[in-house]
Amino acid sequence: SNGDSSPPDSDLEHLSENICKSHLETCQYLREELQPSNWQTVLQTDLDTYQKKSQEDMWQLCAVKVTEAVQYVVEFAKRIDGFMELCQNDQIVLLKAGSLEVVFVRMCRAYNSQNNTVFFDSKYAGPEVFKALGCDDLISSVFEFAKSLSSLQLTEDENGLFSAYVLMSADRSWLQEKTRVEKLQQKIKLAMQNLLQKNQRDEGILTKLVCKVSIIRMLCHRHMEKLSAIRALYPEMVQTRFPPLYKELFGS
Amino acid sequence: KEKHKILHRLLQNSSSPVDL
């Protein structure tokens, strides 16, 4: 192409529509399904059940839920124009590094700021539900992040574009065609900028969103730390009881 | 390919939104 001329608006419009459609098709729970009024919050009886679980059982339950969510993110990526045109190595690298990041972005859709609960296991659950994991610090950081991102009140389209932006991070290690990913991420960022302007969002929201990326990465890093700590405690557990996709993504 | 068999398979198979 002739240097870095920014893509025509029609290209950006088309990419924006493609990503928003992909998001709605693969968002796992539709917005209306997630209405807190549709779901009960975890009752004391349930709470006792969760808190009485062994650390291994609770880790296994959460690993299964994370893996379910990640599969929807893989389908989201496949539907984004340009992703399947990347070389297979880069598709794998972006998903391995970014799928859990996108799950954290999507989680704010399933967060109820009224009572600091998140949709989990068909109920709205607070941080205390996850006590048996033995990761209270990480769990409270995750809820804090969900609270802060949901306070931006992103529309579905904005959430979809931000998810795509996070996924197509060109600074991932081991990318073979870094420039191609950079161009794709830049296009997505411009499309996101256009959408935020169209939605008359306040000036600083794009900067706020880009700043959230470092927090998302810190959460993913701490997830890996907790995983290696639990694996040191129960070496067999991850191998025998966690979903294969979870092991493939986070095992090494 | 060996290390990421499942991801490769998910990327290859064309699943419709219904499957999701």
JSON list of C-alpha atoms in Angstrom, two decimals, chain A residues 4 9 15 58 67-68 88 90 120 127 130 132 138 140 149 199 201 213:
[
{"chain": "A", "resi": 4, "resn": "ASP", "atom": "CA", "xyz": [0.31, 4.54, 6.12]},
{"chain": "A", "resi": 9, "resn": "ASP", "atom": "CA", "xyz": [-14.20, 5.33, 6.15]},
{"chain": "A", "resi": 15, "resn": "LEU", "atom": "CA", "xyz": [-15.03, -3.70, 9.57]},
{"chain": "A", "resi": 58, "resn": "MET", "atom": "CA", "xyz": [-13.73, -25.20, 42.83]},
{"chain": "A", "resi": 67, "resn": "THR", "atom": "CA", "xyz": [-12.99, -22.79, 28.97]},
{"chain": "A", "resi": 68, "resn": "GLU", "atom": "CA", "xyz": [-16.63, -22.48, 27.88]},
{"chain": "A", "resi": 88, "resn": "GLN", "atom": "CA", "xyz": [-1.92, -20.08, 11.59]},
{"chain": "A", "resi": 90, "resn": "ASP", "atom": "CA", "xyz": [-0.28, -15.86, 14.56]},
{"chain": "A", "resi": 120, "resn": "PHE", "atom": "CA", "xyz": [-21.59, -17.53, 37.14]},
{"chain": "A", "resi": 127, "resn": "PRO", "atom": "CA", "xyz": [-16.64, -12.64, 45.41]},
{"chain": "A", "resi": 130, "resn": "PHE", "atom": "CA", "xyz": [-15.13, -18.11, 45.06]},
{"chain": "A", "resi": 132, "resn": "ALA", "atom": "CA", "xyz": [-12.69, -22.08, 48.09]},
{"chain": "A", "resi": 138, "resn": "LEU", "atom": "CA", "xyz": [-7.14, -12.13, 42.41]},
{"chain": "A", "resi": 140, "resn": "SER", "atom": "CA", "xyz": [-11.32, -9.09, 44.30]},
{"chain": "A", "resi": 149, "resn": "LEU", "atom": "CA", "xyz": [-15.24, -1.38, 33.07]},
{"chain": "A", "resi": 199, "resn": "ASN", "atom": "CA", "xyz": [-22.14, 7.49, 19.97]},
{"chain": "A", "resi": 201, "resn": "ARG", "atom": "CA", "xyz": [-19.08, 9.40, 24.08]},
{"chain": "A", "resi": 213, "resn": "VAL", "atom": "CA", "xyz": [-5.45, -3.10, 28.64]}
]
